[in-house]
Tab-separated table of C-alpha atoms in Angstrom:
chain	number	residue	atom	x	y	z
W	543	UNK	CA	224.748	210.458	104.964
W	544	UNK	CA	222.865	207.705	106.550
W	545	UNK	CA	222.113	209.223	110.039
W	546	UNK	CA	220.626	212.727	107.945
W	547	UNK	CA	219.010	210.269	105.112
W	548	UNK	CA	215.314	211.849	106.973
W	549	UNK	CA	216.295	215.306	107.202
W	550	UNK	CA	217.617	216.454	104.189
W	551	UNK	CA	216.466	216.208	100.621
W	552	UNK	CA	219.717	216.194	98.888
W	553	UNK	CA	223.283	215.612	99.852
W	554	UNK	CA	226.907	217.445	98.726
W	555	UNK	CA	229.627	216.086	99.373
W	556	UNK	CA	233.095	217.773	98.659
W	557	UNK	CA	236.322	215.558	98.257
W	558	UNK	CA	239.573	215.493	96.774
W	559	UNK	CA	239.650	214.687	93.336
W	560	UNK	CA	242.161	211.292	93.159
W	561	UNK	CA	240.009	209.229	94.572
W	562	UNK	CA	236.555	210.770	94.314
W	563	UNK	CA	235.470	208.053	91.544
W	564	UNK	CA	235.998	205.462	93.760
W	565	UNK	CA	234.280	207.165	96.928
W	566	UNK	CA	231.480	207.599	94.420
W	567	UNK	CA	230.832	204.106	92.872
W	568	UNK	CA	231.085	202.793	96.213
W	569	UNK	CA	228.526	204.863	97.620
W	570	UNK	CA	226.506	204.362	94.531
W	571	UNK	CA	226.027	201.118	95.369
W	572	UNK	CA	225.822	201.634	99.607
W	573	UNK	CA	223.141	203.992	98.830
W	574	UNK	CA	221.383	202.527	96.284
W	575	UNK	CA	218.125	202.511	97.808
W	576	UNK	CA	218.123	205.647	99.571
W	577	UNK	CA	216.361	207.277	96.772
W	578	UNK	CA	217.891	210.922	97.485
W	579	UNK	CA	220.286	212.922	95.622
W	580	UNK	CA	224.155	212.842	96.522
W	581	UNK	CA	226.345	214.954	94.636
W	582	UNK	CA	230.096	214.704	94.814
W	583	UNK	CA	232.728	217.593	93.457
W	584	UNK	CA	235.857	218.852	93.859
W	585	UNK	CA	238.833	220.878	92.482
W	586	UNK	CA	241.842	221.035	90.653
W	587	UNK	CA	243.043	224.042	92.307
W	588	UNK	CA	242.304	225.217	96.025
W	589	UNK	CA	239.360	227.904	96.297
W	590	UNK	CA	241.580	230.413	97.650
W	591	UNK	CA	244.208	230.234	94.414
W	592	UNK	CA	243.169	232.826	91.956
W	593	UNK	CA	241.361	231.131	88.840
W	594	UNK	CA	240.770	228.219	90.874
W	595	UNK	CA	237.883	225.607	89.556
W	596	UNK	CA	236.423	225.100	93.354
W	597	UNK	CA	233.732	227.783	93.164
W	598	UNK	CA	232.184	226.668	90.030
W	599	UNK	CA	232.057	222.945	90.365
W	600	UNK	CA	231.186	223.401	94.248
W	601	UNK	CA	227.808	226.305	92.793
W	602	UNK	CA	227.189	223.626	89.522
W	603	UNK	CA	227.323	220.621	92.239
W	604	UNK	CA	224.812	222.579	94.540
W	605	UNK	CA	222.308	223.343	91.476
W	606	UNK	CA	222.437	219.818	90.143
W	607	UNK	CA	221.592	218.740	94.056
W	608	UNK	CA	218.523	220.398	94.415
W	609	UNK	CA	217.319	219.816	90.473
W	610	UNK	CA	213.975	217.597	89.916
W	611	UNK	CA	216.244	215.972	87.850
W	612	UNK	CA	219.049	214.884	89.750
W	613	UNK	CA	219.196	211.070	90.753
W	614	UNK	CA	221.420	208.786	92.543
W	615	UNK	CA	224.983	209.324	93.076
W	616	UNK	CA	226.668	212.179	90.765
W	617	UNK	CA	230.086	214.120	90.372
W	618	UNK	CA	229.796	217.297	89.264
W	619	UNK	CA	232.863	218.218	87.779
W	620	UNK	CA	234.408	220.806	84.662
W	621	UNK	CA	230.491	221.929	83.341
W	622	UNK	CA	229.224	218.173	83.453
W	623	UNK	CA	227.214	216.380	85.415
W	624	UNK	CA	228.333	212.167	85.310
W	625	UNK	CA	226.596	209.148	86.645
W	626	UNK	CA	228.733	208.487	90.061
W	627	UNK	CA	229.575	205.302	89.285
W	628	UNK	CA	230.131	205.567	85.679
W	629	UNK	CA	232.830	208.458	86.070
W	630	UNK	CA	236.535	208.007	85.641
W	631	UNK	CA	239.324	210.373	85.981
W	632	UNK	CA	241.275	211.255	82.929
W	633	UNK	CA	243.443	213.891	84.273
W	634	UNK	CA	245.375	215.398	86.970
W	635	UNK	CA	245.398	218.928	86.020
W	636	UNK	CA	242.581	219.699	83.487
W	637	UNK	CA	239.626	221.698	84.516
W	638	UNK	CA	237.648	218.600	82.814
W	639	UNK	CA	239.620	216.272	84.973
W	640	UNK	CA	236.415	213.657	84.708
W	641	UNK	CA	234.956	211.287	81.629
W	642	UNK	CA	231.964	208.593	81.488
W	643	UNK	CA	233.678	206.597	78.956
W	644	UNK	CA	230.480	204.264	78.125
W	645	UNK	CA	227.645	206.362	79.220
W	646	UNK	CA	226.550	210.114	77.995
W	647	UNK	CA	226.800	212.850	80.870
W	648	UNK	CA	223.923	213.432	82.881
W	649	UNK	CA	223.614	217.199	82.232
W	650	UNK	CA	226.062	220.012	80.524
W	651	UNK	CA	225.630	223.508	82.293
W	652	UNK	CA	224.798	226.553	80.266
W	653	UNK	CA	222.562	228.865	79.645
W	654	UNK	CA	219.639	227.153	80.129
W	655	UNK	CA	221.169	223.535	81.586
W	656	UNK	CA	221.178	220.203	79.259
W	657	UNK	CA	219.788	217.262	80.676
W	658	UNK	CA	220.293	213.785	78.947
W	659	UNK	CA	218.818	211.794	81.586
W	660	UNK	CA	220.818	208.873	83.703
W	661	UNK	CA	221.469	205.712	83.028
W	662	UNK	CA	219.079	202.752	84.238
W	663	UNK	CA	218.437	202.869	88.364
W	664	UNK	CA	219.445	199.268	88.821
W	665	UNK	CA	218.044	196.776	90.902
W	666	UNK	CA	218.744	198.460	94.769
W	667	UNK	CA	220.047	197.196	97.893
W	668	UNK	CA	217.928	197.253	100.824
W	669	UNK	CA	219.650	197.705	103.923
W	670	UNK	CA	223.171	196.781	102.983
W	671	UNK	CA	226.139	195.650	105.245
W	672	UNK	CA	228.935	198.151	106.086
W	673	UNK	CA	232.249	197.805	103.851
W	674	UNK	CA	234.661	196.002	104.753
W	675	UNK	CA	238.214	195.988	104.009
W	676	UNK	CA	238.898	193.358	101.287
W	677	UNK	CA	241.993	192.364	99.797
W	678	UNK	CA	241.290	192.536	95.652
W	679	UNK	CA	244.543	192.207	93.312
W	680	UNK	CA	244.226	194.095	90.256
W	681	UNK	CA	246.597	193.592	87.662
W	682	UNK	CA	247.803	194.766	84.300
W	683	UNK	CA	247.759	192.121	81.950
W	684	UNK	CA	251.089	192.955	79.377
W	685	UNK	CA	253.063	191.567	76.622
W	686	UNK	CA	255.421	189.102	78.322
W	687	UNK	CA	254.390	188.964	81.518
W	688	UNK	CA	255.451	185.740	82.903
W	689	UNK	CA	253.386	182.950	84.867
W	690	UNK	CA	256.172	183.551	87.807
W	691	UNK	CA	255.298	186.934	87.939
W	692	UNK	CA	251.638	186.874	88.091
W	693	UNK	CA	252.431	183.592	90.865
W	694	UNK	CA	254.305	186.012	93.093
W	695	UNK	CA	251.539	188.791	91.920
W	696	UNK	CA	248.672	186.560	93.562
W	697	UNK	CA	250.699	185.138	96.424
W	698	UNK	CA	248.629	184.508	99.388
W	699	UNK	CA	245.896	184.436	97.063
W	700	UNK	CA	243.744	187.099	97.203
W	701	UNK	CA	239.991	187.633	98.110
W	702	UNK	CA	239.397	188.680	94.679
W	703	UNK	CA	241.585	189.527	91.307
W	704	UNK	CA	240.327	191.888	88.695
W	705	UNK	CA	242.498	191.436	85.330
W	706	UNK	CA	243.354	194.144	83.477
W	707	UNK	CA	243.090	192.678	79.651
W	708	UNK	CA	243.731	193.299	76.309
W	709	UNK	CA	240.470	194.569	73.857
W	710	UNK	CA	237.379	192.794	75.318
W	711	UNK	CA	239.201	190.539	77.827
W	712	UNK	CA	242.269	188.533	75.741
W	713	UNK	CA	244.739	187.614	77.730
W	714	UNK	CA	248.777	186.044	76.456
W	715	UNK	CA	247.728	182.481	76.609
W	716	UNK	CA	250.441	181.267	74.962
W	717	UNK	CA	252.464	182.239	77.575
W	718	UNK	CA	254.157	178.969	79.123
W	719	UNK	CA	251.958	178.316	82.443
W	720	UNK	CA	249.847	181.400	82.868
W	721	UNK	CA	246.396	179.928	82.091
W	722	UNK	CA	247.851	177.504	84.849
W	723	UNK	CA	248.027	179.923	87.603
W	724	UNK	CA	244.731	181.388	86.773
W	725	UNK	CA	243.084	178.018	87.172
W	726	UNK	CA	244.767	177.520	90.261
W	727	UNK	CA	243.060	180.436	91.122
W	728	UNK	CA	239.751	179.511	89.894
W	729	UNK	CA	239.901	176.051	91.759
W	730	UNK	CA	240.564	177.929	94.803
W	731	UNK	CA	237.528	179.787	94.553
W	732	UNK	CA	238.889	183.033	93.948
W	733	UNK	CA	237.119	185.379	91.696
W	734	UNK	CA	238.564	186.258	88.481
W	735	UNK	CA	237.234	189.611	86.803
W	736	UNK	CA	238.124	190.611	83.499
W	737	UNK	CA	238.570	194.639	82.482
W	738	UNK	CA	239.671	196.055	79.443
W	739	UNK	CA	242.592	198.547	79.468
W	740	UNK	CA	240.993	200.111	77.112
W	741	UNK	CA	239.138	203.737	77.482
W	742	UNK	CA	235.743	202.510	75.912
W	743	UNK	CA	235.492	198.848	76.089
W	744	UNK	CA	232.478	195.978	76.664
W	745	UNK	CA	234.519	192.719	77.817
W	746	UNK	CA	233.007	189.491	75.887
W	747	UNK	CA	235.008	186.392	77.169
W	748	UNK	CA	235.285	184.219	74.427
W	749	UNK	CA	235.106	186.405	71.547
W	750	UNK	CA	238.501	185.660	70.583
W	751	UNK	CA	241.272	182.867	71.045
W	752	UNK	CA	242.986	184.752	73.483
W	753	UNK	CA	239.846	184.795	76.054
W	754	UNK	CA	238.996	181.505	75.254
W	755	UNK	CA	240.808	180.312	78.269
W	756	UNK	CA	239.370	182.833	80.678
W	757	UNK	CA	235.923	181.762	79.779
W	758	UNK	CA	236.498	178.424	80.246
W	759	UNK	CA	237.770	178.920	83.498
W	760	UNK	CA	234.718	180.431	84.971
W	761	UNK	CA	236.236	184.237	84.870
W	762	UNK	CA	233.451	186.864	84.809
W	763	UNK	CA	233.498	189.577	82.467
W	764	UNK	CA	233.156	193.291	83.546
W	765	UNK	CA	230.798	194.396	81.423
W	766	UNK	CA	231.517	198.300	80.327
W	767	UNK	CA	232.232	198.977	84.246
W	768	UNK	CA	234.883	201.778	85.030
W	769	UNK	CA	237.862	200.017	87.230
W	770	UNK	CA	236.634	202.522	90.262
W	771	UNK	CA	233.106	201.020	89.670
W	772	UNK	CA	234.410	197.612	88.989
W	773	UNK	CA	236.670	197.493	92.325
W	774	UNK	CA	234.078	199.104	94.347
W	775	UNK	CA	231.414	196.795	93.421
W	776	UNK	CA	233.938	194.030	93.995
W	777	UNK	CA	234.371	195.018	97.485
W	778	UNK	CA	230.527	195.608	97.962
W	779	UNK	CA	230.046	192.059	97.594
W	780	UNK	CA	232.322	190.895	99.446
W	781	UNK	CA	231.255	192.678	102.217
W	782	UNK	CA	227.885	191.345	101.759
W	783	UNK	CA	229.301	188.097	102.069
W	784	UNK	CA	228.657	187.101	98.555
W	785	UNK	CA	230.894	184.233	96.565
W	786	UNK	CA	231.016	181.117	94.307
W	787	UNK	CA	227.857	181.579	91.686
W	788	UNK	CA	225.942	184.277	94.529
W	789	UNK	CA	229.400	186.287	93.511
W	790	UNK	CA	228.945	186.067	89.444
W	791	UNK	CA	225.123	186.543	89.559
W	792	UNK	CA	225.205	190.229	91.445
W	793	UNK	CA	228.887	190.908	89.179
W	794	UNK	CA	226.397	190.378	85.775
W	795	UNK	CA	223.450	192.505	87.814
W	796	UNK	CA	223.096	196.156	87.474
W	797	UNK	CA	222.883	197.110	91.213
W	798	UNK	CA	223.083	200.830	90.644
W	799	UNK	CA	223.177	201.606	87.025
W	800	UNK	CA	226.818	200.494	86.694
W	801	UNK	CA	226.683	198.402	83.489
W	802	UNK	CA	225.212	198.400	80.585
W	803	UNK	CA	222.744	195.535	80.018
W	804	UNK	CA	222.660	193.513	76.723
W	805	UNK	CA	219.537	192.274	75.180
């Protein structure tokens, strides 16, 4: 996309649909300053199966593309149009495979279009570093899971961990020696990002008992990030060689309109 960024006004890119969230929060954020359209779609079923989805999300991907109001990175997918790095897929066989869990969709199709806008631009990246492969743990937090276990989980330590939590980032801290193996963590200058498992969720460290121990720690919350945005910014910043409080600062930034910001 880079080496046509001067010759084309908008960009389409086609892709299969497991891990076309991910492809799109990470370009989201790789692109971020390019300031041109990029549109990403796919397909439940192939476009030479009869009924197939292709045809219609490939022709509502192309409109959206060349729209006056088309922004950023987008997936076009089932009649909607979602912020790229705000989308999540919530099934394997729908025809509305994709979500935006935390954000309205950019634009509905129909008869004429809906347009709802996009979420806040963010603050950019000029001239960002390539990605590079980084090796981020992320783990489902759940009911008895033992210190031992998340040891093992985060043995060699990792570059990063995101933690999969309970609500709006609780974790079992009652659980003999967990906390324990977090701080190891922590003292080893590993990042520790707290999710939600849930659909719809704004983490808040703290809020409760059970994420008490996280925010003491030094754990950063992820906001109302998707896990494809969450793990692709993640990687993004490692690759720009970010860490330690450089790490945390960008992670509570909106870079491309990933988060929500609270007054």
């Amino acid at each position: 996309i880079n080496a046509h960024a001067d010759e084309a006004d908008a960009f389409l890119v086609l892709h299969g649909t497991d891990t076309m969230a991910y492809s799109a929060a990470a370009l989201s954020y790789a692109l971020a300053s390019m300031g041109k359209p990029v549109v990403l779609t796919g397909s439940q079923y192939p476009l030479g199966v009869v009924g197939s989805d292709a045809s219609a999300n490939v022709t509502g991907a192309l409109r959206a593309a060349i729209s006056r109001h088309a922004r950023g990175v987008m997936l076009f997918f089932g009649h909607k149009l979602l912020a790229g790095n705000r989308a999540t897929k919530t099934s394997s066989w729908a025809f509305r495979g994709f979500e935006s869990p935390s954000v309205s969709p950019m634009a509905r199709t129909g008869a004429p279009w809906r347009w709802y806008g996009a979420p806040s631009a963010g603050t950019g990246w000029q001239d960002p570093s390539p990605y590079t492969r980084q090796d981020v743990a992320v783990i489902d937090v759940v009911p008895g899971m033992s210190a031992a276990r998340l040891r093992a989980m985060t043995t060699p330590h990792p570059d990063a961990v995101i933690l999969r939590t309970f609500g709006v980032g609780n974790i079992p801290a009652s659980e003999p020696g967990l906390v324990d193996v977090l701080a190891e963590l922590a003292q080893a200058e590993v990042p520790i990002i707290v999710a939600s498992q849930c659909y719809q969720s704004e983490v808040m460290l703290g809020h409760y008992e059970a994420g008490n121990a996280l925010a003491q720690l030094g754990a950063i919350g992820a906001h109302d990030m998707t896990l494809e945005a969450l793990y692709a910014k993640t990687v993004f910043l490692l690759s720009q060689g970010k860490r330690g409080a450089d790490f945390k600062r960008w992670m509570d930034l909106s870079i491309a309109g990933e988060l929500t910001l609270q007054d």
